[in-house]
Amino acid sequence: MSTATGHGHTAAQFSPETTVVAAGRPERTADSAVNPPIVLSSTFHGTRATREGDRIYGRYSNPTWDPFEEALGTLENAELPALVYSSGLAAVIAAMSLIPAGGTLVMPRHSYQGSLLLAAGDARDGRITVRTVDIANTDEVIAALDGAAMLWLESPTNPMLEVAELAVLADAAHAAGALVVVDNTFSTPLVTRPLDLGADVVVHSVTKYLSGHSDVVLGATVTSDPELRSRLLTYRSLHGAVGGPFEVWLALRGLRTLALRVQRSMETAMELAGRLATHPGVEAVRYPGLPQDPGHSRAAAQMDGFGSILCIEVAGGAEAADAVTEKVELWLPATSLGGVESLIERRRRQPEEPVSVPENLLRLSVGIENVEDLWNDLDQALPR
Ligand SMILES: Cc1ncc(COP(=O)(O)O)c(C=O)c1O
């Protein structure tokens, strides 16, 4: 895909670190702005009887979405622009709508809880059948694909950080006649490009790294398949899950620093994971960047880096883990992830979280603060 950058180049010619800065710029003409405008209009002029122009109405289209959709499509190496939605979960629902009535969905038992709840609801209503699997166990996933309509993947998974063998599973799913959807929220396209590994559709919670400042709620889907994109666009238009122009403009503004933020937070996550692995107050560390992590060799083979989410199991159980979230002064005790600020959360405080997630597990979203400040704060808060 090529994105006009307004100066005779296309974003596809550049490395991802440049694409995040250069993609989706307006044409370079005298006195034109270097940033795209926010277009606040619910309706668009058409030419009388012929109804020329395809924007028509603000639930179908808005010019503010275009630069962000172009940039994200380019970053995911897609042939087509992304589609932006009002939330990550709206993008998840749109992607799951591609399962035909009566079809079977295979998904990780530790997917994002919202995706699991949605799928379980559809199953309860009799619309689909759901099979949950250990996504790190390739044989188990392949066995579950028999007769499946869709394989849902998250890699790494939220919050257990299991790493799936993406290319092998995509091949097996296609052989079984199933579509492959990858929720790439944890990785971002700078770290994993699922379409290159065989996925049909990528889903994002744009709320997280892509916008990067914990100030918007948005989602996206990306595909190179024109028919799938057209079905997703129709779903978005008719269900009305559209992003507000200001939020999407903020997401593009945040995307400009994605490469810097991801690189910095990954370096810090690696350093913290190494130190936490020998901390007496920590029973276990989950981070695919650690050589002893079960997902390490797969992650090293299919990712550019290891992301910046890590999980620790705190010695002393749920109460001790809760105490850590109360004692930290720099880390913010809050849900969500992927912002500039470091967040810490005991996932099982939420009753919806799968019970196979340990009670004492804290999920850490590493931000861009100074590594020693982050370490000192964690160290003083952890049990001795
Ligand atoms: C992996 C993943 N996918 C999807 C979502 C849903 O996104 P949103 O909260 O933007 O609706 C989340 C939110 O935490 C997530 O972590």
JSON list of N, CA, C and O in Angstrom, two decimals, residues 273-303:
[
{"chain": "A", "resi": 273, "resn": "ALA", "atom": "N", "xyz": [12.31, -6.91, 33.95]},
{"chain": "A", "resi": 273, "resn": "ALA", "atom": "CA", "xyz": [12.01, -8.35, 34.02]},
{"chain": "A", "resi": 273, "resn": "ALA", "atom": "C", "xyz": [13.21, -9.12, 34.56]},
{"chain": "A", "resi": 273, "resn": "ALA", "atom": "O", "xyz": [13.08, -10.00, 35.42]},
{"chain": "A", "resi": 274, "resn": "GLY", "atom": "N", "xyz": [14.41, -8.77, 34.09]},
{"chain": "A", "resi": 274, "resn": "GLY", "atom": "CA", "xyz": [15.62, -9.43, 34.55]},
{"chain": "A", "resi": 274, "resn": "GLY", "atom": "C", "xyz": [15.82, -9.24, 36.05]},
{"chain": "A", "resi": 274, "resn": "GLY", "atom": "O", "xyz": [16.15, -10.18, 36.78]},
{"chain": "A", "resi": 275, "resn": "ARG", "atom": "N", "xyz": [15.61, -8.01, 36.55]},
{"chain": "A", "resi": 275, "resn": "ARG", "atom": "CA", "xyz": [15.80, -7.74, 37.98]},
{"chain": "A", "resi": 275, "resn": "ARG", "atom": "C", "xyz": [14.71, -8.42, 38.82]},
{"chain": "A", "resi": 275, "resn": "ARG", "atom": "O", "xyz": [14.97, -8.94, 39.89]},
{"chain": "A", "resi": 276, "resn": "LEU", "atom": "N", "xyz": [13.47, -8.39, 38.31]},
{"chain": "A", "resi": 276, "resn": "LEU", "atom": "CA", "xyz": [12.36, -8.99, 39.07]},
{"chain": "A", "resi": 276, "resn": "LEU", "atom": "C", "xyz": [12.53, -10.50, 39.21]},
{"chain": "A", "resi": 276, "resn": "LEU", "atom": "O", "xyz": [12.09, -11.09, 40.19]},
{"chain": "A", "resi": 277, "resn": "ALA", "atom": "N", "xyz": [13.18, -11.10, 38.20]},
{"chain": "A", "resi": 277, "resn": "ALA", "atom": "CA", "xyz": [13.33, -12.57, 38.20]},
{"chain": "A", "resi": 277, "resn": "ALA", "atom": "C", "xyz": [14.15, -13.04, 39.41]},
{"chain": "A", "resi": 277, "resn": "ALA", "atom": "O", "xyz": [14.04, -14.21, 39.80]},
{"chain": "A", "resi": 278, "resn": "THR", "atom": "N", "xyz": [14.96, -12.16, 39.99]},
{"chain": "A", "resi": 278, "resn": "THR", "atom": "CA", "xyz": [15.75, -12.58, 41.16]},
{"chain": "A", "resi": 278, "resn": "THR", "atom": "C", "xyz": [15.29, -11.86, 42.44]},
{"chain": "A", "resi": 278, "resn": "THR", "atom": "O", "xyz": [15.97, -11.91, 43.46]},
{"chain": "A", "resi": 279, "resn": "HIS", "atom": "N", "xyz": [14.15, -11.19, 42.38]},
{"chain": "A", "resi": 279, "resn": "HIS", "atom": "CA", "xyz": [13.67, -10.47, 43.57]},
{"chain": "A", "resi": 279, "resn": "HIS", "atom": "C", "xyz": [13.00, -11.46, 44.54]},
{"chain": "A", "resi": 279, "resn": "HIS", "atom": "O", "xyz": [12.16, -12.25, 44.11]},
{"chain": "A", "resi": 280, "resn": "PRO", "atom": "N", "xyz": [13.35, -11.39, 45.83]},
{"chain": "A", "resi": 280, "resn": "PRO", "atom": "CA", "xyz": [12.78, -12.36, 46.78]},
{"chain": "A", "resi": 280, "resn": "PRO", "atom": "C", "xyz": [11.26, -12.23, 46.94]},
{"chain": "A", "resi": 280, "resn": "PRO", "atom": "O", "xyz": [10.59, -13.19, 47.34]},
{"chain": "A", "resi": 281, "resn": "GLY", "atom": "N", "xyz": [10.70, -11.10, 46.62]},
{"chain": "A", "resi": 281, "resn": "GLY", "atom": "CA", "xyz": [9.25, -10.91, 46.76]},
{"chain": "A", "resi": 281, "resn": "GLY", "atom": "C", "xyz": [8.46, -11.38, 45.55]},
{"chain": "A", "resi": 281, "resn": "GLY", "atom": "O", "xyz": [7.24, -11.21, 45.52]},
{"chain": "A", "resi": 282, "resn": "VAL", "atom": "N", "xyz": [9.17, -11.94, 44.57]},
{"chain": "A", "resi": 282, "resn": "VAL", "atom": "CA", "xyz": [8.51, -12.34, 43.32]},
{"chain": "A", "resi": 282, "resn": "VAL", "atom": "C", "xyz": [8.67, -13.84, 43.12]},
{"chain": "A", "resi": 282, "resn": "VAL", "atom": "O", "xyz": [9.78, -14.36, 43.09]},
{"chain": "A", "resi": 283, "resn": "GLU", "atom": "N", "xyz": [7.53, -14.55, 42.98]},
{"chain": "A", "resi": 283, "resn": "GLU", "atom": "CA", "xyz": [7.60, -16.01, 42.78]},
{"chain": "A", "resi": 283, "resn": "GLU", "atom": "C", "xyz": [7.87, -16.36, 41.32]},
{"chain": "A", "resi": 283, "resn": "GLU", "atom": "O", "xyz": [8.49, -17.38, 41.02]},
{"chain": "A", "resi": 284, "resn": "ALA", "atom": "N", "xyz": [7.34, -15.59, 40.41]},
{"chain": "A", "resi": 284, "resn": "ALA", "atom": "CA", "xyz": [7.52, -15.89, 38.98]},
{"chain": "A", "resi": 284, "resn": "ALA", "atom": "C", "xyz": [7.39, -14.61, 38.17]},
{"chain": "A", "resi": 284, "resn": "ALA", "atom": "O", "xyz": [6.66, -13.70, 38.55]},
{"chain": "A", "resi": 285, "resn": "VAL", "atom": "N", "xyz": [8.13, -14.55, 37.07]},
{"chain": "A", "resi": 285, "resn": "VAL", "atom": "CA", "xyz": [8.02, -13.44, 36.12]},
{"chain": "A", "resi": 285, "resn": "VAL", "atom": "C", "xyz": [7.60, -14.02, 34.78]},
{"chain": "A", "resi": 285, "resn": "VAL", "atom": "O", "xyz": [8.13, -15.06, 34.36]},
{"chain": "A", "resi": 286, "resn": "ARG", "atom": "N", "xyz": [6.63, -13.40, 34.13]},
{"chain": "A", "resi": 286, "resn": "ARG", "atom": "CA", "xyz": [6.27, -13.79, 32.77]},
{"chain": "A", "resi": 286, "resn": "ARG", "atom": "C", "xyz": [6.67, -12.64, 31.85]},
{"chain": "A", "resi": 286, "resn": "ARG", "atom": "O", "xyz": [6.15, -11.54, 31.98]},
{"chain": "A", "resi": 287, "resn": "TYR", "atom": "N", "xyz": [7.61, -12.89, 30.96]},
{"chain": "A", "resi": 287, "resn": "TYR", "atom": "CA", "xyz": [8.02, -11.91, 29.96]},
{"chain": "A", "resi": 287, "resn": "TYR", "atom": "C", "xyz": [8.74, -12.67, 28.86]},
{"chain": "A", "resi": 287, "resn": "TYR", "atom": "O", "xyz": [9.78, -13.31, 29.12]},
{"chain": "A", "resi": 288, "resn": "PRO", "atom": "N", "xyz": [8.23, -12.62, 27.62]},
{"chain": "A", "resi": 288, "resn": "PRO", "atom": "CA", "xyz": [8.84, -13.44, 26.55]},
{"chain": "A", "resi": 288, "resn": "PRO", "atom": "C", "xyz": [10.28, -13.07, 26.24]},
{"chain": "A", "resi": 288, "resn": "PRO", "atom": "O", "xyz": [10.99, -13.84, 25.59]},
{"chain": "A", "resi": 289, "resn": "GLY", "atom": "N", "xyz": [10.73, -11.91, 26.72]},
{"chain": "A", "resi": 289, "resn": "GLY", "atom": "CA", "xyz": [12.12, -11.52, 26.48]},
{"chain": "A", "resi": 289, "resn": "GLY", "atom": "C", "xyz": [13.12, -12.26, 27.35]},
{"chain": "A", "resi": 289, "resn": "GLY", "atom": "O", "xyz": [14.31, -12.31, 27.05]},
{"chain": "A", "resi": 290, "resn": "LEU", "atom": "N", "xyz": [12.65, -12.87, 28.46]},
{"chain": "A", "resi": 290, "resn": "LEU", "atom": "CA", "xyz": [13.58, -13.60, 29.34]},
{"chain": "A", "resi": 290, "resn": "LEU", "atom": "C", "xyz": [13.92, -14.95, 28.71]},
{"chain": "A", "resi": 290, "resn": "LEU", "atom": "O", "xyz": [13.01, -15.68, 28.31]},
{"chain": "A", "resi": 291, "resn": "PRO", "atom": "N", "xyz": [15.21, -15.30, 28.63]},
{"chain": "A", "resi": 291, "resn": "PRO", "atom": "CA", "xyz": [15.59, -16.57, 27.98]},
{"chain": "A", "resi": 291, "resn": "PRO", "atom": "C", "xyz": [14.88, -17.78, 28.59]},
{"chain": "A", "resi": 291, "resn": "PRO", "atom": "O", "xyz": [14.60, -18.75, 27.90]},
{"chain": "A", "resi": 292, "resn": "GLN", "atom": "N", "xyz": [14.55, -17.73, 29.89]},
{"chain": "A", "resi": 292, "resn": "GLN", "atom": "CA", "xyz": [13.91, -18.87, 30.54]},
{"chain": "A", "resi": 292, "resn": "GLN", "atom": "C", "xyz": [12.39, -18.90, 30.32]},
{"chain": "A", "resi": 292, "resn": "GLN", "atom": "O", "xyz": [11.71, -19.84, 30.74]},
{"chain": "A", "resi": 293, "resn": "ASP", "atom": "N", "xyz": [11.83, -17.88, 29.66]},
{"chain": "A", "resi": 293, "resn": "ASP", "atom": "CA", "xyz": [10.38, -17.85, 29.45]},
{"chain": "A", "resi": 293, "resn": "ASP", "atom": "C", "xyz": [9.99, -18.91, 28.41]},
{"chain": "A", "resi": 293, "resn": "ASP", "atom": "O", "xyz": [10.65, -19.04, 27.38]},
{"chain": "A", "resi": 294, "resn": "PRO", "atom": "N", "xyz": [8.87, -19.64, 28.65]},
{"chain": "A", "resi": 294, "resn": "PRO", "atom": "CA", "xyz": [8.49, -20.69, 27.69]},
{"chain": "A", "resi": 294, "resn": "PRO", "atom": "C", "xyz": [8.24, -20.17, 26.27]},
{"chain": "A", "resi": 294, "resn": "PRO", "atom": "O", "xyz": [8.39, -20.91, 25.31]},
{"chain": "A", "resi": 295, "resn": "GLY", "atom": "N", "xyz": [7.87, -18.89, 26.13]},
{"chain": "A", "resi": 295, "resn": "GLY", "atom": "CA", "xyz": [7.59, -18.35, 24.78]},
{"chain": "A", "resi": 295, "resn": "GLY", "atom": "C", "xyz": [8.80, -17.69, 24.13]},
{"chain": "A", "resi": 295, "resn": "GLY", "atom": "O", "xyz": [8.69, -17.14, 23.04]},
{"chain": "A", "resi": 296, "resn": "HIS", "atom": "N", "xyz": [9.97, -17.74, 24.81]},
{"chain": "A", "resi": 296, "resn": "HIS", "atom": "CA", "xyz": [11.10, -16.92, 24.35]},
{"chain": "A", "resi": 296, "resn": "HIS", "atom": "C", "xyz": [11.55, -17.22, 22.92]},
{"chain": "A", "resi": 296, "resn": "HIS", "atom": "O", "xyz": [11.69, -16.31, 22.10]},
{"chain": "A", "resi": 297, "resn": "SER", "atom": "N", "xyz": [11.78, -18.50, 22.59]},
{"chain": "A", "resi": 297, "resn": "SER", "atom": "CA", "xyz": [12.37, -18.77, 21.27]},
{"chain": "A", "resi": 297, "resn": "SER", "atom": "C", "xyz": [11.36, -18.45, 20.16]},
{"chain": "A", "resi": 297, "resn": "SER", "atom": "O", "xyz": [11.72, -17.91, 19.11]},
{"chain": "A", "resi": 298, "resn": "ARG", "atom": "N", "xyz": [10.08, -18.74, 20.39]},
{"chain": "A", "resi": 298, "resn": "ARG", "atom": "CA", "xyz": [9.06, -18.37, 19.39]},
{"chain": "A", "resi": 298, "resn": "ARG", "atom": "C", "xyz": [9.00, -16.87, 19.21]},
{"chain": "A", "resi": 298, "resn": "ARG", "atom": "O", "xyz": [8.91, -16.36, 18.11]},
{"chain": "A", "resi": 299, "resn": "ALA", "atom": "N", "xyz": [8.99, -16.16, 20.34]},
{"chain": "A", "resi": 299, "resn": "ALA", "atom": "CA", "xyz": [8.91, -14.70, 20.27]},
{"chain": "A", "resi": 299, "resn": "ALA", "atom": "C", "xyz": [10.12, -14.15, 19.52]},
{"chain": "A", "resi": 299, "resn": "ALA", "atom": "O", "xyz": [9.98, -13.27, 18.66]},
{"chain": "A", "resi": 300, "resn": "ALA", "atom": "N", "xyz": [11.30, -14.70, 19.81]},
{"chain": "A", "resi": 300, "resn": "ALA", "atom": "CA", "xyz": [12.51, -14.20, 19.15]},
{"chain": "A", "resi": 300, "resn": "ALA", "atom": "C", "xyz": [12.43, -14.45, 17.65]},
{"chain": "A", "resi": 300, "resn": "ALA", "atom": "O", "xyz": [12.92, -13.65, 16.85]},
{"chain": "A", "resi": 301, "resn": "ALA", "atom": "N", "xyz": [11.76, -15.54, 17.24]},
{"chain": "A", "resi": 301, "resn": "ALA", "atom": "CA", "xyz": [11.68, -15.88, 15.81]},
{"chain": "A", "resi": 301, "resn": "ALA", "atom": "C", "xyz": [10.65, -15.02, 15.07]},
{"chain": "A", "resi": 301, "resn": "ALA", "atom": "O", "xyz": [10.83, -14.73, 13.89]},
{"chain": "A", "resi": 302, "resn": "GLN", "atom": "N", "xyz": [9.56, -14.63, 15.72]},
{"chain": "A", "resi": 302, "resn": "GLN", "atom": "CA", "xyz": [8.49, -13.96, 14.96]},
{"chain": "A", "resi": 302, "resn": "GLN", "atom": "C", "xyz": [8.22, -12.51, 15.36]},
{"chain": "A", "resi": 302, "resn": "GLN", "atom": "O", "xyz": [7.41, -11.84, 14.75]},
{"chain": "A", "resi": 303, "resn": "MET", "atom": "N", "xyz": [8.92, -12.00, 16.39]},
{"chain": "A", "resi": 303, "resn": "MET", "atom": "CA", "xyz": [8.69, -10.62, 16.83]},
{"chain": "A", "resi": 303, "resn": "MET", "atom": "C", "xyz": [9.98, -9.80, 16.70]},
{"chain": "A", "resi": 303, "resn": "MET", "atom": "O", "xyz": [11.08, -10.36, 16.79]}
]
